[in-house]
Amino acid sequence: MSLDRDAPYGTWTSPISPDQLLIGTLGLTHPRVCEGELYWMESRPAEAGRTTIMRRRTDGVLVECVPALFNVRTRVHEYGGICYAVHAGMLYFSNFTDQRVYRVPVDGSATPAPLSADDGRRWADFDVDPGHARLIVVGEQDRDSGEPRNFLAAIALADGSVTELAAGRDFYAGPRLSPDGSRLAWLEWNHPCMPWDGTELTCATIDDAGAAVGPKCIAGSMTEAVFQPGWLDDGRLVFVSDRSGWWNLYLAEPGGQDVGARCLHQCDADFGLPMWVFGMRTWVSLDDGRIACIRQDPDRQRLAVLDVTHGGLSDVELPWTAFDGLAVLPDGLAFVGAAPDRFPQLVQLPQGGAPQIVRASSALSLSPADIASPEAIRFPTSGGGEAHAFFYAPAHASCRGAPDEKPPLVVIGHGGPTSATAPVLNLKIQYWTSRGFAVLDVNYRGSTGYGRAYRDALKGGWGAIDVDDCVAAARFVAERGDVDPQRMAIRGGSAGGLTTLNALIDHDLFRAGTSLYGVADLTALAADTHKFEARYLDSLVGPWPAARAIYRERSPVHRAADLSCPVLFLQGLEDRIVPPSQPEAMIEVMQANGVPWAYVTFEGEQHGFRQAQNIKRALEAELYFYGRVFGFEPADDVEPVEIHLLA
């Protein structure tokens, strides 16, 4: 299809095909420096979403440490996170299939062998205790009835035997051994708190036998969220706390209690994150006694260096606007960085030297003219509030819309909902903008990075306040004249699916919507979800079952009769968090009421799509769906989707 510069929006031939989006696209997470070398977890959609461990040798050569038959992933807390460590030339990792811990020489001289028993227990958040030749881990074990049991444990490197170190709380995370091996710090919390609501930082002494004795609470409560405890080389304990209303860095002296902790640099900015997965790092201790840390500003993140003694904070000028997974190299730092014009990259930053790219998540090269840049916007919303979003106008090197045409808009409500979107080069956004869509990526109230008050603003209001903010954001850009108000769609995955469906039910602003494994029945979610989120809705909606009426009122499945515009449902068939029964209940009502719908399912997918062919199919199905609803023909040759009841 040949296009001139005045091509209708939505019909542009994009330089980003779904195949280009996926082939070579890698997930780069949890970099760690072990015995002087850099390691990281690398997920690969082209290998059915498999995650492996990569190593950068001292000579710069990249080596894969785990054979293709293994998938490095843990199911502790369901969402997992870091589950590997290196000690004495041996890599230890959790294998997804059986959840056992395996070991393999990092030089590839042998195949992985199991260390832990095949007893159904799951392991995560590894730390090495060299003095006792063991791994310190978070454990999880199913029970005959009720929720799984969580605990801290040590796995002996000699024979895989397990010794429990702490138990009795609902959740544990972040076990970190002091440099001299004499003390262990960790986080623990109970229902109904989520780790961004309230956690306790506990510290215990490790005796000669390896037991954790005399545990004491250093900081935290049900209303104070402590994040990422860790140690300075001199044995002082550092942690992140939101006690001031912002996640700032604090220091506790050896043996100190809560009253002895002091803020290292107080400011209205977050240095922490919601702990959805294990092993998240926003600060590291440098060899010179300073701390490298990540600060969240309203429109971007910044890498900074903190003087522990005097509290001075200095930004490091770098081209990246989002940072993740700080790690200390012998001669500098490593991190994953991204920016509006850069895909996520694993970066090595030598002391006094220029940054070096160790690994890029994508080899795709785009012309700057084809990349839509984010505009950070603030807009008024319900209750006299203010909310945040990033707006992306359509971008194409050789196409533009007709002079009398405004582009269609896709509004994105992120998942979580305690999460946030960042202004970085994201092909799943550029996929739309390069085809002639505008995109509005909303950080509705409840999102992180704007302080605790903003994060807590969603409490009791999920399914309403987030909806108000997405609607207000769409109206804001429509009133500015940026988009066509008659061709606006909203999409979201998981929690964002609830936002999407309620926005379509409660407002007539949008003409179409897409729910990706989206929550439709809050009652079912509260009654039958995994342990980590079992009480999440107590704060977001109300205590269950006392607030049953609110759950029903906010559940799209009970109000599907009020839907009047087409909806596309994209669903993994093995999803335990939002099972297929939820979209199917919506579809049954829509079919009875004559409202158009489409339903695309994916074998082998859980909560989120990991396999390349399924990610591609989901994107193309959504493009085809919008083309049919909004009345344009995409340039892409896509497989049609059956849209029931659409005239």
mmCIF file of N, CA and C in Angstrom, residues 184-297:
data_model
loop_
_atom_site.group_PDB
_atom_site.id
_atom_site.type_symbol
_atom_site.label_atom_id
_atom_site.label_comp_id
_atom_site.label_asym_id
_atom_site.label_seq_id
_atom_site.Cartn_x
_atom_site.Cartn_y
_atom_site.Cartn_z
ATOM 1 N N LEU A 184 21.908 -10.368 60.212
ATOM 2 C CA LEU A 184 21.028 -10.549 59.062
ATOM 3 C C LEU A 184 19.855 -9.587 59.193
ATOM 4 N N ALA A 185 19.602 -8.822 58.132
ATOM 5 C CA ALA A 185 18.443 -7.924 58.081
ATOM 6 C C ALA A 185 17.474 -8.433 57.037
ATOM 7 N N TRP A 186 16.184 -8.219 57.287
ATOM 8 C CA TRP A 186 15.176 -8.623 56.315
ATOM 9 C C TRP A 186 13.901 -7.824 56.533
ATOM 10 N N LEU A 187 12.989 -7.924 55.575
ATOM 11 C CA LEU A 187 11.671 -7.314 55.674
ATOM 12 C C LEU A 187 10.636 -8.398 55.953
ATOM 13 N N GLU A 188 9.620 -8.041 56.726
ATOM 14 C CA GLU A 188 8.507 -8.951 56.983
ATOM 15 C C GLU A 188 7.241 -8.126 57.171
ATOM 16 N N TRP A 189 6.119 -8.738 56.830
ATOM 17 C CA TRP A 189 4.841 -8.053 56.993
ATOM 18 C C TRP A 189 3.709 -9.065 57.008
ATOM 19 N N ASN A 190 2.560 -8.599 57.426
ATOM 20 C CA ASN A 190 1.382 -9.452 57.533
ATOM 21 C C ASN A 190 0.231 -8.888 56.716
ATOM 22 N N HIS A 191 -0.699 -9.759 56.370
ATOM 23 C CA HIS A 191 -1.988 -9.303 55.863
ATOM 24 C C HIS A 191 -2.605 -8.326 56.873
ATOM 25 N N PRO A 192 -3.351 -7.302 56.442
ATOM 26 C CA PRO A 192 -3.753 -7.024 55.061
ATOM 27 C C PRO A 192 -2.807 -6.104 54.312
ATOM 28 N N CYS A 193 -1.602 -5.839 54.874
ATOM 29 C CA CYS A 193 -0.683 -4.905 54.227
ATOM 30 C C CYS A 193 -0.110 -5.499 52.950
ATOM 31 N N MET A 194 0.070 -4.649 51.973
ATOM 32 C CA MET A 194 0.958 -4.919 50.857
ATOM 33 C C MET A 194 2.304 -4.293 51.212
ATOM 34 N N PRO A 195 3.394 -4.698 50.564
ATOM 35 C CA PRO A 195 4.708 -4.192 50.997
ATOM 36 C C PRO A 195 4.890 -2.692 50.825
ATOM 37 N N TRP A 196 4.037 -2.048 50.022
ATOM 38 C CA TRP A 196 4.099 -0.588 49.912
ATOM 39 C C TRP A 196 3.141 0.093 50.896
ATOM 40 N N ASP A 197 2.402 -0.685 51.678
ATOM 41 C CA ASP A 197 1.552 -0.137 52.741
ATOM 42 C C ASP A 197 2.298 -0.098 54.064
ATOM 43 N N GLY A 198 2.848 -1.241 54.465
ATOM 44 C CA GLY A 198 3.526 -1.319 55.740
ATOM 45 C C GLY A 198 4.361 -2.581 55.846
ATOM 46 N N THR A 199 5.626 -2.429 56.153
ATOM 47 C CA THR A 199 6.534 -3.550 56.392
ATOM 48 C C THR A 199 7.369 -3.240 57.622
ATOM 49 N N GLU A 200 7.984 -4.267 58.181
ATOM 50 C CA GLU A 200 8.905 -4.096 59.300
ATOM 51 C C GLU A 200 10.292 -4.556 58.894
ATOM 52 N N LEU A 201 11.278 -3.751 59.234
ATOM 53 C CA LEU A 201 12.674 -4.114 59.019
ATOM 54 C C LEU A 201 13.188 -4.761 60.296
ATOM 55 N N THR A 202 13.585 -6.017 60.184
ATOM 56 C CA THR A 202 14.043 -6.792 61.334
ATOM 57 C C THR A 202 15.515 -7.120 61.174
ATOM 58 N N CYS A 203 16.229 -7.106 62.279
ATOM 59 C CA CYS A 203 17.648 -7.443 62.272
ATOM 60 C C CYS A 203 17.921 -8.451 63.384
ATOM 61 N N ALA A 204 18.707 -9.481 63.073
ATOM 62 C CA ALA A 204 19.044 -10.516 64.050
ATOM 63 C C ALA A 204 20.544 -10.783 63.995
ATOM 64 N N THR A 205 21.058 -11.352 65.072
ATOM 65 C CA THR A 205 22.447 -11.784 65.131
ATOM 66 C C THR A 205 22.560 -13.214 64.616
ATOM 67 N N ILE A 206 23.593 -13.491 63.838
ATOM 68 C CA ILE A 206 23.856 -14.850 63.374
ATOM 69 C C ILE A 206 24.889 -15.476 64.308
ATOM 70 N N ASP A 207 24.481 -16.526 65.016
ATOM 71 C CA ASP A 207 25.407 -17.147 65.971
ATOM 72 C C ASP A 207 26.332 -18.129 65.260
ATOM 73 N N ASP A 208 27.201 -18.763 66.020
ATOM 74 C CA ASP A 208 28.203 -19.657 65.436
ATOM 75 C C ASP A 208 27.566 -20.821 64.688
ATOM 76 N N ALA A 209 26.391 -21.250 65.138
ATOM 77 C CA ALA A 209 25.707 -22.362 64.480
ATOM 78 C C ALA A 209 24.928 -21.917 63.250
ATOM 79 N N GLY A 210 24.847 -20.600 63.032
ATOM 80 C CA GLY A 210 24.132 -20.097 61.863
ATOM 81 C C GLY A 210 22.701 -19.714 62.126
ATOM 82 N N ALA A 211 22.241 -19.779 63.366
ATOM 83 C CA ALA A 211 20.871 -19.405 63.687
ATOM 84 C C ALA A 211 20.743 -17.892 63.777
ATOM 85 N N ALA A 212 19.547 -17.382 63.451
ATOM 86 C CA ALA A 212 19.246 -15.951 63.578
ATOM 87 C C ALA A 212 18.630 -15.727 64.948
ATOM 88 N N VAL A 213 19.374 -15.115 65.853
ATOM 89 C CA VAL A 213 18.936 -14.988 67.245
ATOM 90 C C VAL A 213 18.686 -13.521 67.584
ATOM 91 N N GLY A 214 17.759 -13.317 68.521
ATOM 92 C CA GLY A 214 17.451 -11.976 69.009
ATOM 93 C C GLY A 214 16.936 -11.018 67.959
ATOM 94 N N PRO A 215 15.997 -11.437 67.134
ATOM 95 C CA PRO A 215 15.504 -10.513 66.102
ATOM 96 C C PRO A 215 14.827 -9.296 66.714
ATOM 97 N N LYS A 216 15.133 -8.111 66.181
ATOM 98 C CA LYS A 216 14.558 -6.861 66.662
ATOM 99 C C LYS A 216 14.056 -6.041 65.485
ATOM 100 N N CYS A 217 12.955 -5.362 65.703
ATOM 101 C CA CYS A 217 12.411 -4.466 64.686
ATOM 102 C C CYS A 217 13.214 -3.170 64.693
ATOM 103 N N ILE A 218 13.785 -2.826 63.564
ATOM 104 C CA ILE A 218 14.598 -1.614 63.437
ATOM 105 C C ILE A 218 13.755 -0.434 62.963
ATOM 106 N N ALA A 219 12.794 -0.704 62.094
ATOM 107 C CA ALA A 219 11.958 0.357 61.539
ATOM 108 C C ALA A 219 10.723 -0.280 60.929
ATOM 109 N N GLY A 220 9.723 0.576 60.650
ATOM 110 C CA GLY A 220 8.535 0.115 59.944
ATOM 111 C C GLY A 220 7.366 -0.189 60.853
ATOM 112 N N SER A 221 6.198 -0.261 60.225
ATOM 113 C CA SER A 221 4.952 -0.560 60.924
ATOM 114 C C SER A 221 3.898 -0.844 59.866
ATOM 115 N N MET A 222 2.653 -0.974 60.293
ATOM 116 C CA MET A 222 1.577 -1.191 59.334
ATOM 117 C C MET A 222 1.298 0.050 58.490
ATOM 118 N N THR A 223 1.839 1.184 58.890
ATOM 119 C CA THR A 223 1.625 2.423 58.137
ATOM 120 C C THR A 223 2.922 3.033 57.613
ATOM 121 N N GLU A 224 4.022 2.308 57.757
ATOM 122 C CA GLU A 224 5.314 2.765 57.224
ATOM 123 C C GLU A 224 5.890 1.663 56.354
ATOM 124 N N ALA A 225 6.124 1.968 55.094
ATOM 125 C CA ALA A 225 6.642 0.981 54.160
ATOM 126 C C ALA A 225 8.150 1.119 54.053
ATOM 127 N N VAL A 226 8.869 0.109 54.519
ATOM 128 C CA VAL A 226 10.318 0.061 54.406
ATOM 129 C C VAL A 226 10.678 -0.778 53.193
ATOM 130 N N PHE A 227 11.710 -0.351 52.481
ATOM 131 C CA PHE A 227 12.102 -0.974 51.222
ATOM 132 C C PHE A 227 13.620 -1.138 51.183
ATOM 133 N N GLN A 228 14.089 -2.205 50.620
ATOM 134 C CA GLN A 228 15.481 -2.512 50.308
ATOM 135 C C GLN A 228 16.475 -2.235 51.430
ATOM 136 N N PRO A 229 16.488 -3.075 52.470
ATOM 137 C CA PRO A 229 17.560 -2.952 53.451
ATOM 138 C C PRO A 229 18.884 -3.431 52.862
ATOM 139 N N GLY A 230 19.956 -2.832 53.318
ATOM 140 C CA GLY A 230 21.286 -3.239 52.861
ATOM 141 C C GLY A 230 22.341 -2.644 53.771
ATOM 142 N N TRP A 231 23.565 -3.076 53.565
ATOM 143 C CA TRP A 231 24.647 -2.734 54.487
ATOM 144 C C TRP A 231 25.724 -1.904 53.806
ATOM 145 N N LEU A 232 26.277 -0.951 54.551
ATOM 146 C CA LEU A 232 27.505 -0.299 54.141
ATOM 147 C C LEU A 232 28.684 -1.182 54.538
ATOM 148 N N ASP A 233 29.836 -0.927 53.960
ATOM 149 C CA ASP A 233 31.003 -1.760 54.247
ATOM 150 C C ASP A 233 31.405 -1.715 55.716
ATOM 151 N N ASP A 234 31.062 -0.620 56.408
ATOM 152 C CA ASP A 234 31.447 -0.491 57.818
ATOM 153 C C ASP A 234 30.418 -1.094 58.771
ATOM 154 N N GLY A 235 29.402 -1.778 58.230
ATOM 155 C CA GLY A 235 28.447 -2.472 59.081
ATOM 156 C C GLY A 235 27.233 -1.675 59.474
ATOM 157 N N ARG A 236 27.070 -0.486 58.942
ATOM 158 C CA ARG A 236 25.860 0.280 59.210
ATOM 159 C C ARG A 236 24.758 -0.112 58.231
ATOM 160 N N LEU A 237 23.533 -0.069 58.702
ATOM 161 C CA LEU A 237 22.387 -0.546 57.941
ATOM 162 C C LEU A 237 21.662 0.625 57.289
ATOM 163 N N VAL A 238 21.413 0.521 55.991
ATOM 164 C CA VAL A 238 20.695 1.532 55.232
ATOM 165 C C VAL A 238 19.383 0.937 54.745
ATOM 166 N N PHE A 239 18.339 1.759 54.720
ATOM 167 C CA PHE A 239 17.053 1.301 54.210
ATOM 168 C C PHE A 239 16.285 2.491 53.657
ATOM 169 N N VAL A 240 15.234 2.210 52.926
ATOM 170 C CA VAL A 240 14.359 3.241 52.377
ATOM 171 C C VAL A 240 13.045 3.188 53.144
ATOM 172 N N SER A 241 12.546 4.345 53.579
ATOM 173 C CA SER A 241 11.295 4.415 54.327
ATOM 174 C C SER A 241 10.461 5.583 53.817
ATOM 175 N N ASP A 242 9.140 5.426 53.874
ATOM 176 C CA ASP A 242 8.244 6.518 53.467
ATOM 177 C C ASP A 242 7.607 7.209 54.671
ATOM 178 N N ARG A 243 8.264 7.147 55.811
ATOM 179 C CA ARG A 243 7.697 7.727 57.035
ATOM 180 C C ARG A 243 7.442 9.230 56.899
ATOM 181 N N SER A 244 8.163 9.912 56.020
ATOM 182 C CA SER A 244 7.968 11.351 55.827
ATOM 183 C C SER A 244 6.892 11.654 54.792
ATOM 184 N N GLY A 245 6.356 10.625 54.169
ATOM 185 C CA GLY A 245 5.443 10.812 53.050
ATOM 186 C C GLY A 245 6.118 10.580 51.711
ATOM 187 N N TRP A 246 7.448 10.394 51.744
ATOM 188 C CA TRP A 246 8.224 10.098 50.544
ATOM 189 C C TRP A 246 9.211 8.992 50.879
ATOM 190 N N TRP A 247 9.520 8.131 49.917
ATOM 191 C CA TRP A 247 10.499 7.075 50.127
ATOM 192 C C TRP A 247 11.900 7.678 50.109
ATOM 193 N N ASN A 248 12.434 7.991 51.286
ATOM 194 C CA ASN A 248 13.780 8.542 51.426
ATOM 195 C C ASN A 248 14.709 7.509 52.050
ATOM 196 N N LEU A 249 16.013 7.767 51.963
ATOM 197 C CA LEU A 249 17.027 6.864 52.488
ATOM 198 C C LEU A 249 17.340 7.190 53.947
ATOM 199 N N TYR A 250 17.473 6.134 54.764
ATOM 200 C CA TYR A 250 17.762 6.268 56.191
ATOM 201 C C TYR A 250 18.940 5.386 56.564
ATOM 202 N N LEU A 251 19.591 5.778 57.656
ATOM 203 C CA LEU A 251 20.746 5.049 58.160
ATOM 204 C C LEU A 251 20.511 4.671 59.614
ATOM 205 N N ALA A 252 20.746 3.410 59.948
ATOM 206 C CA ALA A 252 20.667 2.948 61.337
ATOM 207 C C ALA A 252 22.062 2.524 61.773
ATOM 208 N N GLU A 253 22.510 3.013 62.911
ATOM 209 C CA GLU A 253 23.815 2.638 63.430
ATOM 210 C C GLU A 253 23.764 1.189 63.926
ATOM 211 N N PRO A 254 24.897 0.523 64.033
ATOM 212 C CA PRO A 254 24.901 -0.865 64.516
ATOM 213 C C PRO A 254 24.168 -0.998 65.845
ATOM 214 N N GLY A 255 23.227 -1.918 65.901
ATOM 215 C CA GLY A 255 22.463 -2.160 67.109
ATOM 216 C C GLY A 255 21.404 -1.126 67.384
ATOM 217 N N GLY A 256 21.270 -0.160 66.488
ATOM 218 C CA GLY A 256 20.326 0.918 66.728
ATOM 219 C C GLY A 256 18.883 0.489 66.593
ATOM 220 N N GLN A 257 18.007 1.239 67.225
ATOM 221 C CA GLN A 257 16.584 1.017 67.108
ATOM 222 C C GLN A 257 15.992 2.097 66.207
ATOM 223 N N ASP A 258 14.702 2.074 66.061
ATOM 224 C CA ASP A 258 14.009 3.000 65.173
ATOM 225 C C ASP A 258 14.350 4.452 65.491
ATOM 226 N N VAL A 259 14.444 4.810 66.771
ATOM 227 C CA VAL A 259 14.687 6.206 67.150
ATOM 228 C C VAL A 259 16.064 6.666 66.702
ATOM 229 N N GLY A 260 16.993 5.700 66.452
ATOM 230 C CA GLY A 260 18.338 6.085 66.060
ATOM 231 C C GLY A 260 18.522 6.246 64.572
ATOM 232 N N ALA A 261 17.533 5.900 63.787
ATOM 233 C CA ALA A 261 17.682 6.009 62.346
ATOM 234 C C ALA A 261 17.554 7.467 61.922
ATOM 235 N N ARG A 262 18.419 7.891 61.041
ATOM 236 C CA ARG A 262 18.348 9.269 60.560
ATOM 237 C C ARG A 262 18.217 9.292 59.044
ATOM 238 N N CYS A 263 17.514 10.285 58.580
ATOM 239 C CA CYS A 263 17.332 10.456 57.144
ATOM 240 C C CYS A 263 18.629 10.997 56.548
ATOM 241 N N LEU A 264 19.095 10.367 55.481
ATOM 242 C CA LEU A 264 20.348 10.778 54.867
ATOM 243 C C LEU A 264 20.184 12.004 53.981
ATOM 244 N N HIS A 265 19.021 12.141 53.375
ATOM 245 C CA HIS A 265 18.757 13.319 52.533
ATOM 246 C C HIS A 265 17.239 13.434 52.383
ATOM 247 N N GLN A 266 16.649 14.344 53.126
ATOM 248 C CA GLN A 266 15.193 14.479 53.096
ATOM 249 C C GLN A 266 14.775 15.373 51.934
ATOM 250 N N CYS A 267 13.882 14.865 51.111
ATOM 251 C CA CYS A 267 13.356 15.662 50.005
ATOM 252 C C CYS A 267 12.034 15.055 49.554
ATOM 253 N N ASP A 268 11.264 15.846 48.828
ATOM 254 C CA ASP A 268 9.966 15.392 48.323
ATOM 255 C C ASP A 268 10.167 14.636 47.018
ATOM 256 N N ALA A 269 10.782 13.475 47.133
ATOM 257 C CA ALA A 269 11.016 12.603 45.986
ATOM 258 C C ALA A 269 11.124 11.178 46.494
ATOM 259 N N ASP A 270 10.742 10.239 45.661
ATOM 260 C CA ASP A 270 10.797 8.825 46.029
ATOM 261 C C ASP A 270 12.117 8.203 45.588
ATOM 262 N N PHE A 271 12.743 7.472 46.515
ATOM 263 C CA PHE A 271 13.930 6.680 46.219
ATOM 264 C C PHE A 271 13.607 5.186 46.320
ATOM 265 N N GLY A 272 12.339 4.843 46.411
ATOM 266 C CA GLY A 272 11.914 3.457 46.517
ATOM 267 C C GLY A 272 10.858 3.129 45.495
ATOM 268 N N LEU A 273 10.469 1.860 45.473
ATOM 269 C CA LEU A 273 9.509 1.352 44.499
ATOM 270 C C LEU A 273 8.553 0.383 45.186
ATOM 271 N N PRO A 274 7.369 0.163 44.607
ATOM 272 C CA PRO A 274 6.492 -0.890 45.135
ATOM 273 C C PRO A 274 7.112 -2.258 44.869
ATOM 274 N N MET A 275 7.236 -3.045 45.902
ATOM 275 C CA MET A 275 7.974 -4.302 45.812
ATOM 276 C C MET A 275 7.088 -5.431 45.271
ATOM 277 N N TRP A 276 6.806 -5.357 43.979
ATOM 278 C CA TRP A 276 6.025 -6.405 43.330
ATOM 279 C C TRP A 276 6.838 -7.684 43.157
ATOM 280 N N VAL A 277 8.149 -7.534 42.988
ATOM 281 C CA VAL A 277 9.019 -8.695 42.805
ATOM 282 C C VAL A 277 10.198 -8.581 43.756
ATOM 283 N N PHE A 278 10.863 -9.690 43.971
ATOM 284 C CA PHE A 278 12.036 -9.717 44.839
ATOM 285 C C PHE A 278 13.240 -9.086 44.139
ATOM 286 N N GLY A 279 14.115 -8.493 44.942
ATOM 287 C CA GLY A 279 15.415 -8.075 44.452
ATOM 288 C C GLY A 279 15.473 -6.716 43.807
ATOM 289 N N MET A 280 14.446 -5.885 43.960
ATOM 290 C CA MET A 280 14.473 -4.554 43.369
ATOM 291 C C MET A 280 15.516 -3.698 44.087
ATOM 292 N N ARG A 281 16.303 -2.945 43.304
ATOM 293 C CA ARG A 281 17.382 -2.145 43.879
ATOM 294 C C ARG A 281 17.315 -0.721 43.368
ATOM 295 N N THR A 282 17.224 0.229 44.277
ATOM 296 C CA THR A 282 17.284 1.644 43.906
ATOM 297 C C THR A 282 18.480 2.347 44.529
ATOM 298 N N TRP A 283 19.298 1.622 45.273
ATOM 299 C CA TRP A 283 20.519 2.211 45.834
ATOM 300 C C TRP A 283 21.559 1.119 46.026
ATOM 301 N N VAL A 284 22.825 1.517 45.971
ATOM 302 C CA VAL A 284 23.942 0.616 46.258
ATOM 303 C C VAL A 284 25.027 1.415 46.968
ATOM 304 N N SER A 285 25.805 0.722 47.776
ATOM 305 C CA SER A 285 26.918 1.331 48.497
ATOM 306 C C SER A 285 28.163 1.301 47.620
ATOM 307 N N LEU A 286 28.773 2.465 47.412
ATOM 308 C CA LEU A 286 29.984 2.557 46.610
ATOM 309 C C LEU A 286 31.221 2.291 47.468
ATOM 310 N N ASP A 287 32.335 1.999 46.814
ATOM 311 C CA ASP A 287 33.556 1.658 47.543
ATOM 312 C C ASP A 287 34.093 2.811 48.368
ATOM 313 N N ASP A 288 33.761 4.048 47.991
ATOM 314 C CA ASP A 288 34.284 5.199 48.719
ATOM 315 C C ASP A 288 33.373 5.647 49.858
ATOM 316 N N GLY A 289 32.350 4.834 50.188
ATOM 317 C CA GLY A 289 31.463 5.152 51.295
ATOM 318 C C GLY A 289 30.234 5.943 50.912
ATOM 319 N N ARG A 290 30.164 6.426 49.690
ATOM 320 C CA ARG A 290 28.969 7.115 49.223
ATOM 321 C C ARG A 290 27.932 6.103 48.733
ATOM 322 N N ILE A 291 26.749 6.612 48.416
ATOM 323 C CA ILE A 291 25.660 5.764 47.934
ATOM 324 C C ILE A 291 25.228 6.267 46.560
ATOM 325 N N ALA A 292 25.137 5.369 45.605
ATOM 326 C CA ALA A 292 24.509 5.676 44.321
ATOM 327 C C ALA A 292 23.038 5.307 44.435
ATOM 328 N N CYS A 293 22.159 6.182 43.967
ATOM 329 C CA CYS A 293 20.730 5.960 44.170
ATOM 330 C C CYS A 293 19.922 6.495 42.992
ATOM 331 N N ILE A 294 18.687 6.026 42.911
ATOM 332 C CA ILE A 294 17.759 6.436 41.859
ATOM 333 C C ILE A 294 16.681 7.302 42.492
ATOM 334 N N ARG A 295 16.519 8.514 41.965
ATOM 335 C CA ARG A 295 15.498 9.436 42.461
ATOM 336 C C ARG A 295 14.422 9.616 41.408
ATOM 337 N N GLN A 296 13.169 9.558 41.840
ATOM 338 C CA GLN A 296 12.035 9.741 40.947
ATOM 339 C C GLN A 296 11.571 11.189 40.981
ATOM 340 N N ASP A 297 11.734 11.899 39.871
ATOM 341 C CA ASP A 297 11.149 13.219 39.702
ATOM 342 C C ASP A 297 9.797 13.076 39.016
#
